[in-house]
Amino acid sequence: MKLNRFDKLNLNQLENFFEKHIEGFFEKKLSSELQPVEIAKHMARSMDNAKMVGVSNLYVPNSYTVYLSQVDFERLSPYISELRQELHQYLAEYSRKKNYTFAGQLKMEVALDPVLSLGQCRIENQFAEPEPTTEPPAPEEADNDFSDTKVFPKLSVAEPNRQVVIAGLLTVIDGLDKGLFADIARQRVNIGRLESNELPLTDMNASRLHAYIILEEGKHVLNDAKSLNGTYINEHRIVRKVLASGDRIKLGNTIILYEVK
């Protein structure tokens, strides 16, 4: 019997229904114990879905937690350490093949979720940044304003070595925190999402400690604190740069104006 167009449409809908509901039902009912290779595939898919496009890299989360069902967790408990190590190696190799860049040191955990059924797993990942330190990180590269050899003016015995302190002002001119400002002179000014920063931001594209400004030889120097999305001055990415009045600093989606008072 020849099927007309309407009959073919109904047949396709029926096949889709069986594929979605009936086969899925038996797959859940007849599911077997979860195998490590299945966990690895779920983690790779989780990494792909969470990737973030940076200026020159594809960034992926560096912290992963695998949740297993009660039965699977108890079965794998004696080998959790080995499993975690294997998954760690797998993700590291997978990221290399995909040319991904981890947002920090890769972390791996395996935990129990009693809600899950046998053969199921759940993956959670996040961009976990390292805790900020009180000491400024070493610069990654030299800037034109700083050479290896520095020439200092010769001071006479009677001449006091006094550093001229300039007063600066940081003002957010674009972004969620528009209008926020901070005065700077001698003190170090931390910028980022931490509430304890001298200039705290709510921009989720900024790191917790994104950048900081210190006084060196009478000049304010902006340093990137190894942020995820980078620090820019007048559209140029920097690691370390002497500030000039009128410079526009870009962190995430926030633009900050630096002025000398």
Short mmCIF file of C-alpha atoms in Angstrom, two decimals:
data_model
loop_
_atom_site.label_atom_id
_atom_site.label_comp_id
_atom_site.label_asym_id
_atom_site.label_seq_id
_atom_site.Cartn_x
_atom_site.Cartn_y
_atom_site.Cartn_z
CA MET A 1 0.00 0.00 0.00
CA LYS A 2 1.36 3.41 -0.97
CA LEU A 3 1.50 6.00 1.82
CA ASN A 4 0.42 9.52 1.12
CA ARG A 5 2.20 12.59 2.45
CA PHE A 6 -0.06 12.82 5.51
CA ASP A 7 0.52 9.17 6.44
CA LYS A 8 4.31 9.59 6.13
CA LEU A 9 4.18 12.59 8.46
CA ASN A 10 2.25 10.62 11.09
CA LEU A 11 4.67 7.70 10.75
CA ASN A 12 7.67 9.97 11.35
CA GLN A 13 5.99 11.48 14.39
CA LEU A 14 5.29 7.99 15.73
CA GLU A 15 8.92 6.93 15.24
CA ASN A 16 10.11 10.06 17.03
CA PHE A 17 7.74 9.33 19.90
CA PHE A 18 9.06 5.78 20.30
CA GLU A 19 12.66 6.96 20.11
CA LYS A 20 12.16 9.69 22.69
CA HIS A 21 9.85 7.98 25.19
CA ILE A 22 9.83 4.21 24.78
CA GLU A 23 13.55 3.63 24.12
CA GLY A 24 14.48 6.17 26.80
CA PHE A 25 12.21 4.36 29.27
CA PHE A 26 13.89 0.99 28.73
CA GLU A 27 17.35 2.57 28.74
CA LYS A 28 16.70 3.93 32.23
CA LYS A 29 15.08 0.73 33.50
CA LEU A 30 17.82 -1.52 32.14
CA SER A 31 20.76 0.78 32.87
CA SER A 32 23.91 -0.93 34.09
CA GLU A 33 26.78 0.17 36.30
CA LEU A 34 28.57 3.34 35.26
CA GLN A 35 31.96 2.84 33.62
CA PRO A 36 34.91 5.29 33.91
CA VAL A 37 34.99 5.77 30.11
CA GLU A 38 31.40 7.06 30.25
CA ILE A 39 32.33 9.51 33.01
CA ALA A 40 35.24 10.78 30.91
CA LYS A 41 32.93 11.40 27.92
CA HIS A 42 30.47 13.32 30.11
CA MET A 43 33.31 15.47 31.47
CA ALA A 44 34.64 16.23 28.00
CA ARG A 45 31.15 17.29 26.90
CA SER A 46 30.84 19.45 30.01
CA MET A 47 34.16 21.12 29.18
CA ASP A 48 33.10 21.80 25.58
CA ASN A 49 29.81 23.36 26.67
CA ALA A 50 31.48 25.67 29.20
CA LYS A 51 34.31 26.99 27.04
CA MET A 52 34.73 30.76 26.91
CA VAL A 53 36.32 32.71 24.05
CA GLY A 54 39.12 35.00 25.21
CA VAL A 55 41.25 37.49 23.30
CA SER A 56 43.67 34.88 22.02
CA ASN A 57 42.66 31.64 23.79
CA LEU A 58 39.70 29.35 24.40
CA TYR A 59 39.33 29.13 28.18
CA VAL A 60 37.68 26.21 29.98
CA PRO A 61 36.82 25.63 33.64
CA ASN A 62 39.62 24.23 35.79
CA SER A 63 37.54 22.77 38.63
CA TYR A 64 35.37 19.67 38.07
CA THR A 65 33.21 17.57 40.41
CA VAL A 66 31.73 14.24 39.30
CA TYR A 67 28.62 13.14 41.20
CA LEU A 68 27.77 9.42 41.19
CA SER A 69 24.78 7.38 42.32
CA GLN A 70 24.87 5.55 45.66
CA VAL A 71 25.56 2.16 44.07
CA ASP A 72 28.20 3.41 41.63
CA PHE A 73 29.93 5.49 44.30
CA GLU A 74 30.16 2.54 46.72
CA ARG A 75 31.41 0.27 43.93
CA LEU A 76 34.13 2.73 42.88
CA SER A 77 35.05 3.93 46.38
CA PRO A 78 38.14 1.67 46.69
CA TYR A 79 39.46 3.16 43.44
CA ILE A 80 38.41 6.81 43.83
CA SER A 81 42.01 8.04 43.98
CA GLU A 82 42.99 6.15 40.82
CA LEU A 83 39.76 7.22 39.09
CA ARG A 84 40.36 10.86 39.92
CA GLN A 85 43.91 10.62 38.59
CA GLU A 86 42.80 8.98 35.34
CA LEU A 87 40.08 11.58 34.77
CA HIS A 88 42.59 14.33 35.50
CA GLN A 89 44.97 12.94 32.86
CA TYR A 90 42.15 12.46 30.37
CA LEU A 91 40.93 16.06 30.69
CA ALA A 92 44.47 17.41 30.45
CA GLU A 93 45.07 15.46 27.23
CA TYR A 94 41.63 16.34 25.84
CA SER A 95 42.24 20.05 26.45
CA ARG A 96 45.57 19.85 24.61
CA LYS A 97 43.95 18.24 21.59
CA LYS A 98 41.25 20.93 21.56
CA ASN A 99 43.77 23.76 22.18
CA TYR A 100 41.90 24.79 25.33
CA THR A 101 43.46 26.81 28.13
CA PHE A 102 42.54 26.06 31.74
CA ALA A 103 41.61 29.08 33.84
CA GLY A 104 43.92 27.83 36.59
CA GLN A 105 45.30 24.64 38.07
CA LEU A 106 43.13 21.65 37.12
CA LYS A 107 41.16 20.25 40.08
CA MET A 108 39.16 17.03 40.18
CA GLU A 109 36.72 15.65 42.76
CA VAL A 110 34.36 12.66 42.90
CA ALA A 111 31.31 12.88 45.18
CA LEU A 112 28.03 11.16 46.00
CA ASP A 113 24.58 12.30 44.88
CA PRO A 114 21.93 9.95 46.35
CA VAL A 115 19.29 11.34 43.98
CA LEU A 116 21.03 9.84 40.93
CA SER A 117 20.03 6.42 39.64
CA LEU A 118 22.37 3.56 38.83
CA GLY A 119 24.43 4.33 35.73
CA GLN A 120 23.88 8.10 35.93
CA CYS A 121 26.38 10.83 36.72
CA ARG A 122 26.29 14.60 37.03
CA ILE A 123 29.15 16.99 36.24
CA GLU A 124 29.67 20.40 37.81
CA ASN A 125 32.45 22.70 36.66
CA GLN A 126 33.57 26.22 37.42
CA PHE A 127 36.28 28.74 36.69
CA ALA A 128 38.01 28.54 40.07
CA GLU A 129 40.56 31.32 40.47
CA PRO A 130 43.50 31.05 42.88
CA GLU A 131 43.16 32.99 46.10
CA PRO A 132 44.74 36.44 45.75
CA THR A 133 47.98 36.97 47.62
CA THR A 134 49.04 40.04 49.52
CA GLU A 135 52.25 40.31 47.53
CA PRO A 136 52.05 41.54 43.93
CA PRO A 137 52.75 38.81 41.35
CA ALA A 138 55.96 39.03 39.39
CA PRO A 139 55.51 40.68 35.99
CA GLU A 140 55.36 38.25 33.08
CA GLU A 141 57.07 40.53 30.60
CA ALA A 142 58.92 43.81 30.55
CA ASP A 143 57.22 46.97 29.31
CA ASN A 144 58.85 49.72 27.30
CA ASP A 145 58.62 52.03 30.28
CA PHE A 146 60.86 49.72 32.34
CA SER A 147 64.27 48.59 31.15
CA ASP A 148 66.66 46.28 32.96
CA THR A 149 69.04 49.17 33.55
CA LYS A 150 67.75 52.17 35.46
CA VAL A 151 69.60 55.46 35.86
CA PHE A 152 69.04 57.32 39.11
CA PRO A 153 70.02 60.96 39.71
CA LYS A 154 73.13 61.40 41.83
CA LEU A 155 72.33 62.73 45.27
CA SER A 156 74.68 64.82 47.34
CA VAL A 157 75.27 63.91 50.96
CA ALA A 158 73.19 66.81 52.18
CA GLU A 159 70.35 66.26 49.70
CA PRO A 160 67.42 64.31 51.19
CA ASN A 161 66.06 61.41 49.13
CA ARG A 162 62.46 62.49 48.92
CA GLN A 163 59.97 60.95 46.53
CA VAL A 164 57.39 63.27 45.07
CA VAL A 165 53.96 61.80 45.71
CA ILE A 166 51.31 62.47 43.09
CA ALA A 167 47.61 62.28 43.80
CA GLY A 168 45.56 60.30 41.33
CA LEU A 169 41.88 59.56 40.82
CA LEU A 170 40.23 56.46 39.36
CA THR A 171 36.68 56.90 38.05
CA VAL A 172 34.51 54.20 36.45
CA ILE A 173 33.14 55.84 33.31
CA ASP A 174 31.51 52.82 31.68
CA GLY A 175 30.07 49.59 33.07
CA LEU A 176 27.83 48.40 35.89
CA ASP A 177 29.73 50.49 38.46
CA LYS A 178 29.65 53.75 36.49
CA GLY A 179 30.35 56.68 38.81
CA LEU A 180 32.39 54.68 41.34
CA PHE A 181 35.74 56.29 42.14
CA ALA A 182 38.82 55.86 44.31
CA ASP A 183 41.65 58.21 45.27
CA ILE A 184 45.23 56.96 44.98
CA ALA A 185 48.52 58.35 46.28
CA ARG A 186 51.05 56.18 48.10
CA GLN A 187 48.77 53.31 48.99
CA ARG A 188 48.32 50.23 46.82
CA VAL A 189 44.91 50.13 45.10
CA ASN A 190 43.45 46.71 44.31
CA ILE A 191 40.79 46.47 41.60
CA GLY A 192 38.40 43.57 41.07
CA ARG A 193 35.31 41.78 42.37
CA LEU A 194 36.50 41.30 45.95
CA GLU A 195 34.57 43.55 48.32
CA SER A 196 37.78 44.27 50.23
CA ASN A 197 39.39 45.87 47.15
CA GLU A 198 39.95 49.61 47.18
CA LEU A 199 37.95 49.72 43.93
CA PRO A 200 35.42 46.82 44.14
CA LEU A 201 33.59 45.96 40.92
CA THR A 202 30.40 44.00 40.24
CA ASP A 203 31.46 43.17 36.67
CA MET A 204 31.35 39.35 36.40
CA ASN A 205 33.91 39.49 33.59
CA ALA A 206 36.46 40.93 36.02
CA SER A 207 38.52 38.65 38.26
CA ARG A 208 38.32 38.89 42.03
CA LEU A 209 41.75 40.52 42.05
CA HIS A 210 42.02 41.70 38.48
CA ALA A 211 44.70 44.42 38.66
CA TYR A 212 46.43 46.70 41.15
CA ILE A 213 48.18 50.08 41.16
CA ILE A 214 51.31 50.88 43.15
CA LEU A 215 53.56 53.93 43.42
CA GLU A 216 57.05 53.53 41.97
CA GLU A 217 59.56 56.37 41.68
CA GLY A 218 56.80 58.95 41.94
CA LYS A 219 54.61 57.35 39.27
CA HIS A 220 51.50 55.20 39.49
CA VAL A 221 52.06 51.81 37.85
CA LEU A 222 49.21 49.53 36.78
CA ASN A 223 49.87 45.78 37.07
CA ASP A 224 47.70 42.96 35.77
CA ALA A 225 47.19 40.37 38.54
CA LYS A 226 47.24 37.42 36.11
CA SER A 227 43.55 38.02 35.38
CA LEU A 228 41.53 35.69 33.19
CA ASN A 229 40.39 38.28 30.62
CA GLY A 230 43.42 40.57 30.74
CA THR A 231 43.95 44.27 31.51
CA TYR A 232 43.98 46.96 28.83
CA ILE A 233 45.12 50.57 28.64
CA ASN A 234 43.74 52.53 25.69
CA GLU A 235 42.80 49.25 23.91
CA HIS A 236 46.29 47.72 24.36
CA ARG A 237 46.72 44.68 26.59
CA ILE A 238 49.33 45.20 29.26
CA VAL A 239 51.08 43.32 32.03
CA ARG A 240 52.75 46.32 33.67
CA LYS A 241 52.48 49.96 32.61
CA VAL A 242 53.14 53.45 33.94
CA LEU A 243 49.90 55.42 33.98
CA ALA A 244 49.49 58.81 32.35
CA SER A 245 46.67 61.22 33.10
CA GLY A 246 43.75 60.50 30.79
CA ASP A 247 44.51 56.79 30.36
CA ARG A 248 41.47 54.55 30.01
CA ILE A 249 41.79 51.21 31.81
CA LYS A 250 39.59 48.32 30.63
CA LEU A 251 38.88 45.35 32.91
CA GLY A 252 36.19 42.94 31.70
CA ASN A 253 33.34 45.20 30.55
CA THR A 254 34.39 48.07 32.82
CA ILE A 255 36.29 51.18 31.72
CA ILE A 256 38.12 53.27 34.32
CA LEU A 257 39.56 56.74 33.75
CA TYR A 258 42.88 57.58 35.44
CA GLU A 259 43.56 61.25 36.16
CA VAL A 260 46.26 63.14 38.02
CA LYS A 261 44.78 65.68 40.43
#
